[in-house]
Amino acid sequence: MTLTAKITLHPELRIAQIDRRIYGSFIEHLGRAVYGGIYEPGHPTANADGFRQDVLELVRAANVPLVRYPGGNFVSGYNWLDGVGPRSARPRRLELAWRTIETNQVGVNEFAAWSKQAGAEPLMAVNLGTAGPEEARSLVEYCNFPDGSYWSDLRRSHGVAEPHNIKTWCLGNEMDGPWQICHKTAEEYGRVACETAKVMKWVDPSIELVACGSSGRGMPTFPDWERIVLEHTYEHVEYISLHTYYGNRDGNTLHFLAMSRDMDRFISTVANTCDLIGAKLRSKKKINLSFDEWNVWFHSNEADRQIEPWQEAPPQLEDIYTMEDALLVGCMLITLLKHADRVKIACLAQLVNVIAPIMTVKGGGSWRQTIYYPYMQAANFGQGAALDLHASSPLYHDTGFDAVPYFEGVATWDEAPGSLVVFAVNRNLGEPLALEGDARQFANYQVVEHLVLAHPDLKATNTLDHQPVVPRSSDSAQLVDGKLFATLPPASWNVIRMKKKAGD
Ligand code: AHR
């Protein structure tokens, strides 16, 4: 018997307008993300700034709107002054988060220049580990104040006349984690985050701030961490962060593909915690969510344990992603879009070489990992409003997640150009799903294309020379008399693009 999922496409099922920053990513001074990733002077494609053009092209093609920088765990030991001024005078430091040598050849000015070339805005993190309010407010002044003050004039003396005008800033990174340099309790972090926020905004009142939430839903301090941190920072920040990584550690693919359900619960709990504190404080303000680290991360764990410390840019966290990883990334993208009313920023962690959709070879080529495709397609086609689908789907039972639907999906609708897109994953590993959609409200639309990412071997990966996991066109989708029909192959990521008919 054919398995069938039913959906409804209706403008009134609008969740929210999508903030484009939901398709953000992340570059940390870690492994080969910066050195040998985005920056490789002497590479055949490097421009005058030392940035690899082949990498920039892949980043631009993914339409990445925002990139978090410079960490991650790295930021909690980082002195931003090490990375500005003449390169020859920049110190080589022992970098304690990842136990490498940091050469500081790239710093805030280089990153701002790279972001501009990539067409993305920076999401800048400040150090609230070894540093504090003083270093943070100086950095805001260095980056955003036009001129005529100590730090802005220092920037100008470094050859950067115009301010970077960085709008959004993270108040530290994963301060709840015992692995963090200068880890803090929620009380300690809440106090310093509040005072740092005040001085940063006194320098530039136009900036927006992200307070550190939990570094995972499984942290013992979750969700009290959020409650306490927000009690201190509620009126001083705009967002609270969430981080999560998943892995298929026991080889149970159906369980692995259900892990986006955990992300869904995490988002709902944090949103509810924000609203609880807002209510307690009698505040009119709503705190939104910045899911500024999310991805699959586990393949490289063992290899990383073998890496000798104190090397420059060693190959750390170089997960090679499979077809099934791309499916979970697809489910996670759908989950973020289903929460577009609260999740305004999200960062696929990370962007190049380090748990990344883009990989490079030193002195050589670059390629797209499997996970590049759902990310790139969502960022390019998922515009306008997110629409809930009121989906009904056959279920499977998972010991961790109970009843899990085979169908995971969301739609996006950009009214003015008349663009309607269904993003869907079929979690069933052996059977196709017949998709039936009530699309009477979009009867004047037609299918433009149905793109499918699938591979018979769920462990298939892409390499520089061999790219077996790439999207392919399917002719299964039709929109006839207000009814959408499509076949979602087993274990597939699907993008069904529809457009308003000309003249309608
Ligand atoms: O993205 C890799 C690391 O994961 C980040 O540095 C840290 O914030 C998280 O634990």
XYZ file of C-alpha atoms and ligand atoms in Angstrom:
514
model
C 0.000 0.000 0.000
C 1.325 3.456 -0.911
C 2.263 5.632 2.039
C 0.606 9.031 1.695
C 1.269 12.346 3.426
C -1.368 15.069 3.191
C -0.720 18.796 3.412
C -2.631 22.047 3.050
C -1.133 25.093 1.368
C -3.010 28.154 2.601
C -1.880 31.796 3.088
C -3.623 31.851 6.468
C -1.291 29.138 7.757
C 1.358 31.837 7.871
C 3.870 31.340 10.708
C 5.830 34.573 10.213
C 7.886 36.525 7.744
C 11.262 34.777 7.475
C 14.221 36.799 8.693
C 16.895 36.076 6.082
C 19.455 35.774 8.855
C 17.940 32.364 9.634
C 20.254 31.105 6.845
C 23.421 32.383 8.549
C 26.646 30.468 9.048
C 29.804 30.620 11.129
C 33.574 31.029 10.721
C 35.706 30.401 13.805
C 39.461 30.635 14.205
C 39.550 26.855 14.375
C 41.253 24.245 12.239
C 41.360 25.247 8.575
C 38.259 27.470 8.597
C 40.201 30.715 8.304
C 43.745 29.701 7.358
C 43.547 27.462 4.289
C 39.778 27.965 4.152
C 38.603 31.485 3.443
C 42.178 32.884 3.542
C 45.089 31.390 1.661
C 47.468 33.964 0.199
C 49.420 32.402 -2.629
C 46.525 30.146 -3.650
C 45.924 30.326 -7.432
C 42.484 31.881 -6.852
C 43.484 34.228 -3.999
C 42.703 37.891 -4.529
C 44.864 40.806 -3.337
C 43.469 40.352 0.195
C 44.489 36.687 0.264
C 40.889 35.436 0.084
C 40.201 32.353 -2.004
C 37.839 33.284 -4.812
C 36.722 29.695 -5.352
C 35.498 29.621 -1.734
C 33.885 33.028 -2.028
C 31.992 31.828 -5.106
C 30.582 28.836 -3.225
C 29.634 31.075 -0.295
C 27.923 33.570 -2.597
C 26.096 30.774 -4.418
C 24.733 29.670 -1.045
C 23.375 33.201 -0.523
C 24.732 33.293 3.047
C 23.293 36.434 4.683
C 25.265 36.500 7.953
C 28.448 34.898 9.326
C 29.239 34.574 13.039
C 32.872 35.292 13.945
C 35.520 34.727 15.465
C 34.141 31.938 17.706
C 32.967 29.745 19.220
C 35.189 28.539 22.023
C 38.060 30.500 20.463
C 36.524 33.850 21.371
C 36.703 33.199 25.117
C 40.500 33.543 25.055
C 40.821 36.024 22.199
C 42.330 39.475 22.444
C 40.975 41.279 19.375
C 43.897 43.721 19.488
C 46.207 40.847 18.467
C 44.492 40.784 15.066
C 44.708 44.455 14.043
C 47.535 46.665 12.797
C 50.567 45.662 10.741
C 50.564 41.909 10.121
C 54.293 41.558 10.801
C 53.763 42.839 14.358
C 50.882 40.523 15.226
C 51.688 37.955 17.921
C 51.739 34.201 17.537
C 49.669 32.986 20.491
C 48.997 29.692 22.175
C 45.277 29.302 21.500
C 43.870 27.451 24.492
C 40.397 26.472 23.305
C 41.645 24.221 20.494
C 45.333 24.013 21.564
C 46.814 25.412 18.357
C 49.064 28.294 17.328
C 47.083 31.380 16.303
C 49.083 33.582 13.932
C 46.574 36.451 13.942
C 47.119 37.098 10.246
C 43.351 37.504 9.982
C 41.528 39.774 12.419
C 38.428 41.896 12.577
C 39.284 44.201 9.634
C 40.146 41.310 7.329
C 37.001 39.448 8.350
C 34.821 42.510 7.763
C 36.373 42.873 4.284
C 35.800 39.175 3.547
C 32.147 39.380 4.689
C 31.561 42.294 2.380
C 33.001 40.336 -0.540
C 30.834 37.366 0.440
C 27.705 39.561 0.578
C 27.133 38.652 4.233
C 26.911 40.693 7.427
C 29.128 39.741 10.389
C 27.644 38.494 13.656
C 30.535 39.508 15.916
C 31.191 37.753 19.221
C 32.993 39.415 22.124
C 35.182 37.674 24.684
C 33.422 37.269 28.036
C 35.871 34.587 29.186
C 39.308 36.079 29.782
C 38.034 39.564 28.878
C 35.032 41.661 29.795
C 33.146 44.946 29.335
C 36.277 47.034 28.679
C 37.485 44.971 25.716
C 33.940 44.652 24.364
C 33.126 48.348 24.404
C 36.532 49.160 22.861
C 35.819 46.735 20.030
C 32.411 48.300 19.347
C 34.058 51.721 19.254
C 36.856 50.411 16.986
C 34.329 48.845 14.583
C 31.386 51.234 14.614
C 32.426 54.731 15.711
C 33.206 56.947 12.692
C 36.228 58.923 13.966
C 37.563 61.373 16.558
C 37.904 58.912 19.450
C 40.812 56.760 20.587
C 39.579 53.425 19.203
C 37.994 54.754 16.013
C 41.179 56.680 15.226
C 43.203 53.536 15.861
C 41.079 51.780 13.228
C 41.663 54.658 10.827
C 45.401 54.462 11.503
C 45.140 50.801 10.436
C 43.938 51.958 7.009
C 40.194 51.451 7.568
C 38.600 54.870 7.170
C 34.939 53.834 7.217
C 33.371 52.140 10.247
C 32.232 48.555 9.760
C 28.841 49.292 11.348
C 28.411 45.795 12.711
C 24.825 45.523 13.798
C 24.574 42.285 15.762
C 26.883 41.047 18.557
C 27.110 37.911 20.685
C 27.871 38.404 24.384
C 30.428 35.594 24.668
C 30.078 31.954 23.713
C 28.737 28.881 25.542
C 29.524 30.316 28.951
C 27.503 27.469 30.548
C 30.033 24.868 29.367
C 32.801 23.679 31.750
C 35.058 23.387 28.644
C 34.780 27.127 28.055
C 37.780 29.311 28.911
C 36.615 31.066 32.107
C 33.309 29.189 32.278
C 30.764 30.936 34.507
C 27.703 30.160 36.541
C 24.445 31.600 35.239
C 24.562 34.297 37.950
C 28.144 35.260 37.123
C 27.485 35.324 33.396
C 24.141 37.122 33.728
C 25.777 39.956 35.672
C 28.744 40.436 33.339
C 26.550 40.110 30.230
C 24.234 42.802 31.561
C 27.046 45.236 32.345
C 28.798 44.506 29.031
C 25.570 45.058 27.123
C 25.119 48.447 28.781
C 28.549 49.803 27.844
C 28.411 48.366 24.317
C 25.067 50.050 23.703
C 26.243 53.304 25.238
C 28.943 53.346 22.547
C 26.480 52.407 19.779
C 22.774 52.345 20.740
C 21.828 50.923 17.343
C 23.413 47.511 17.940
C 21.520 44.335 18.833
C 22.811 41.784 21.324
C 22.613 38.023 21.763
C 22.947 36.619 25.284
C 24.406 33.126 25.682
C 21.799 30.467 26.234
C 22.620 26.827 26.836
C 25.129 25.017 24.664
C 22.675 22.157 24.336
C 19.317 20.950 25.596
C 21.120 18.182 27.472
C 23.142 20.550 29.660
C 22.428 19.952 33.381
C 21.840 23.675 33.879
C 19.210 23.885 31.096
C 16.729 25.654 31.297
C 17.549 27.337 34.606
C 20.519 28.894 32.833
C 18.164 30.748 30.464
C 15.887 31.798 33.326
C 18.699 33.280 35.422
C 20.565 34.861 32.509
C 17.384 36.498 31.249
C 16.487 37.766 34.707
C 19.726 39.754 34.521
C 19.757 40.730 30.846
C 16.146 40.865 29.642
C 15.950 44.610 29.053
C 19.474 44.787 27.581
C 19.472 42.113 24.868
C 17.356 41.244 21.848
C 18.132 37.522 21.467
C 19.204 34.471 23.417
C 21.341 31.813 21.754
C 20.784 28.083 21.289
C 23.366 25.541 20.101
C 22.952 21.910 19.116
C 24.849 19.192 17.265
C 23.657 15.676 16.481
C 25.376 12.490 15.338
C 24.391 8.991 14.242
C 26.579 7.430 16.899
C 24.820 4.055 17.158
C 24.173 3.568 13.444
C 20.379 3.874 13.867
C 19.397 6.087 10.937
C 15.690 6.357 11.780
C 16.591 7.523 15.286
C 19.175 9.933 13.872
C 16.663 11.447 11.438
C 14.243 12.014 14.324
C 16.739 14.240 16.147
C 15.260 17.393 14.618
C 12.348 16.688 17.011
C 14.778 17.411 19.847
C 15.699 20.721 18.189
C 11.993 21.514 17.935
C 11.471 20.953 21.683
C 14.578 22.934 22.500
C 13.266 25.954 20.569
C 9.807 25.755 22.158
C 11.237 25.480 25.676
C 13.576 28.439 25.228
C 10.814 30.575 23.682
C 8.541 29.704 26.625
C 11.313 30.510 29.113
C 11.806 33.924 27.485
C 8.084 34.594 27.781
C 8.021 33.433 31.408
C 10.720 35.944 32.332
C 9.055 38.653 30.246
C 5.848 38.038 32.201
C 7.684 38.040 35.554
C 9.334 41.339 34.692
C 6.051 42.812 33.390
C 7.990 43.621 30.220
C 6.453 44.549 26.895
C 9.561 43.313 25.155
C 9.815 39.960 23.341
C 13.170 38.165 23.259
C 13.828 36.325 20.000
C 16.082 33.342 19.405
C 19.477 33.122 17.728
C 20.171 29.452 16.954
C 23.740 30.410 16.228
C 25.312 26.940 16.133
C 23.566 23.922 14.637
C 24.696 20.982 12.536
C 25.693 17.323 12.475
C 29.029 16.819 14.232
C 30.517 13.456 15.193
C 32.444 11.938 12.264
C 35.710 13.717 13.127
C 35.666 13.180 16.919
C 38.135 10.276 16.949
C 40.535 11.812 14.391
C 40.610 15.027 16.415
C 41.806 13.153 19.497
C 44.926 12.119 17.519
C 45.937 15.685 16.510
C 49.167 16.933 18.087
C 48.746 20.258 19.911
C 50.303 23.580 18.979
C 50.151 23.305 15.209
C 49.062 26.135 12.908
C 45.642 25.440 11.379
C 45.567 21.627 11.735
C 42.678 19.714 10.087
C 40.292 19.829 13.070
C 36.590 18.941 13.001
C 36.758 17.917 9.330
C 33.567 15.877 9.211
C 32.913 14.337 5.809
C 29.153 14.338 5.454
C 26.968 11.558 4.147
C 23.635 11.498 2.372
C 21.855 10.793 5.667
C 23.541 13.809 7.282
C 22.061 15.967 4.512
C 18.621 14.590 5.376
C 18.956 15.586 9.033
C 20.290 19.009 8.030
C 17.185 19.314 5.823
C 14.928 18.367 8.768
C 16.739 20.929 10.954
C 16.283 23.675 8.342
C 12.575 22.837 8.181
C 12.392 22.964 11.993
C 13.989 26.410 12.080
C 11.532 27.669 9.450
C 8.592 26.216 11.409
C 9.733 28.486 14.258
C 10.324 31.548 12.084
C 8.121 33.539 14.483
C 10.850 33.281 17.159
C 14.059 32.171 15.422
C 15.360 35.284 13.688
C 19.020 34.282 13.413
C 20.504 30.819 12.889
C 24.011 29.733 11.904
C 24.897 26.469 10.250
C 28.122 25.695 12.093
C 30.396 26.086 10.372
C 31.035 27.251 6.785
C 34.438 26.125 5.486
C 36.472 22.978 6.367
C 35.333 22.834 10.027
C 32.061 20.791 10.234
C 31.304 22.573 7.005
C 29.313 22.455 3.782
C 32.387 23.715 1.867
C 35.754 21.926 1.840
C 39.084 22.986 0.404
C 42.430 21.445 -0.493
C 45.491 23.501 0.351
C 46.755 24.950 -2.931
C 44.027 23.005 -4.737
C 40.306 22.873 -5.335
C 37.172 23.175 -3.246
C 33.961 21.161 -3.179
C 30.439 21.008 -1.889
C 29.643 18.474 0.821
C 26.243 16.737 0.840
C 24.877 19.200 3.411
C 25.695 22.146 1.147
C 22.657 21.416 -1.005
C 19.734 21.666 1.440
C 21.375 24.701 3.029
C 21.993 26.442 -0.308
C 18.515 25.643 -1.621
C 16.735 26.842 1.512
C 18.745 30.075 1.550
C 18.032 30.719 -2.118
C 14.411 29.610 -2.418
C 13.011 29.896 1.130
C 11.948 33.535 1.067
C 8.902 35.496 2.214
C 6.635 33.951 4.827
C 6.945 30.503 6.347
C 3.690 28.528 6.033
C 2.694 25.656 8.262
C 1.392 22.711 6.223
C -1.066 21.123 8.684
C 0.579 17.892 7.600
C -0.702 14.439 8.346
C 1.759 11.640 7.769
C 2.240 7.963 8.493
C 4.372 7.498 11.593
C 7.123 5.238 12.842
C 7.983 4.432 16.414
C 11.345 5.403 17.856
C 12.332 4.543 21.422
C 13.691 8.048 22.033
C 11.143 10.128 20.148
C 7.973 7.958 20.246
C 5.801 8.606 17.180
C 7.820 10.233 14.405
C 6.229 11.289 11.090
C 7.922 10.040 7.935
C 7.053 13.399 6.362
C 8.791 16.547 7.602
C 7.948 19.737 5.744
C 7.246 23.432 5.585
C 6.383 25.894 2.820
C 7.581 29.393 2.085
C 5.548 31.939 0.169
C 6.877 35.136 -1.301
C 3.675 36.868 -2.339
C 4.964 39.684 -4.576
C 6.963 37.593 -7.054
C 4.402 34.793 -6.558
C 6.833 32.144 -5.413
C 5.662 29.166 -3.349
C 8.095 26.447 -2.264
C 7.574 23.207 -0.346
C 10.641 21.852 1.478
C 10.169 18.248 2.532
C 12.065 15.239 3.816
C 10.825 11.661 3.516
C 12.306 9.853 6.527
C 11.145 6.465 5.260
C 14.271 4.599 4.214
C 12.613 2.061 1.946
C 9.354 3.451 0.596
C 8.392 6.566 -1.329
C 5.795 8.906 0.135
C 2.949 10.054 -2.068
C 2.363 13.730 -1.277
C -1.140 15.114 -1.721
C -1.653 18.806 -1.154
C -4.817 20.861 -0.937
C -3.601 23.916 -2.823
C -6.952 25.483 -3.752
C -5.724 28.856 -2.480
C -2.874 28.597 -4.978
C -4.855 27.244 -7.929
C -3.298 29.925 -10.141
C 0.204 28.542 -9.459
C 2.148 25.937 -11.398
C 5.122 23.714 -10.605
C 8.417 25.132 -11.848
C 10.648 22.288 -10.710
C 10.953 19.495 -8.170
C 14.540 19.008 -6.995
C 15.437 15.822 -5.133
C 18.538 14.974 -3.130
C 18.713 11.208 -2.626
C 21.192 8.367 -3.008
C 20.696 4.602 -2.658
C 23.682 4.499 -0.294
C 22.885 6.606 2.760
C 26.594 6.646 3.619
C 27.545 8.131 0.222
C 29.781 11.214 0.490
C 31.146 13.803 -1.942
C 34.839 14.362 -2.547
C 36.809 16.815 -4.647
C 36.849 14.408 -7.595
C 33.572 12.566 -7.155
C 30.218 14.167 -6.434
C 27.588 11.412 -6.291
C 25.264 13.326 -3.935
C 23.834 16.217 -5.941
C 20.259 17.432 -6.456
C 18.443 16.030 -9.476
C 15.230 17.123 -11.192
C 12.161 14.978 -10.838
C 9.043 15.249 -12.992
C 6.749 13.805 -10.321
C 5.264 17.070 -9.022
C 2.091 18.524 -10.535
C -0.312 21.225 -9.440
C -3.644 20.569 -11.145
C -6.999 22.165 -10.272
C -5.742 23.260 -6.878
C -4.308 19.819 -5.975
C -0.591 19.225 -5.556
C 0.729 15.726 -6.234
C 4.319 14.618 -5.864
C 6.311 11.525 -5.063
C 8.982 11.895 -2.406
C 11.529 9.094 -2.945
C 12.715 7.044 0.049
C 15.207 8.911 2.265
C 15.040 12.128 0.246
C 15.219 15.902 0.597
C 12.786 17.663 -1.753
C 12.303 21.211 -2.978
C 9.073 21.729 -4.928
C 9.110 25.184 -6.478
C 5.854 26.694 -7.706
C 5.177 30.014 -9.360
C 2.132 32.129 -10.033
C 1.051 31.702 -13.656
C 1.776 34.673 -15.884
C -1.222 37.015 -16.194
C -2.854 35.807 -12.927
O 31.518 24.836 16.329
C 32.473 24.148 17.079
C 32.389 24.463 18.567
O 31.193 23.957 19.074
C 32.334 25.922 18.942
O 33.591 26.483 19.043
C 31.666 25.895 20.272
O 30.954 27.060 20.535
C 30.798 24.663 20.221
O 30.976 23.867 21.341
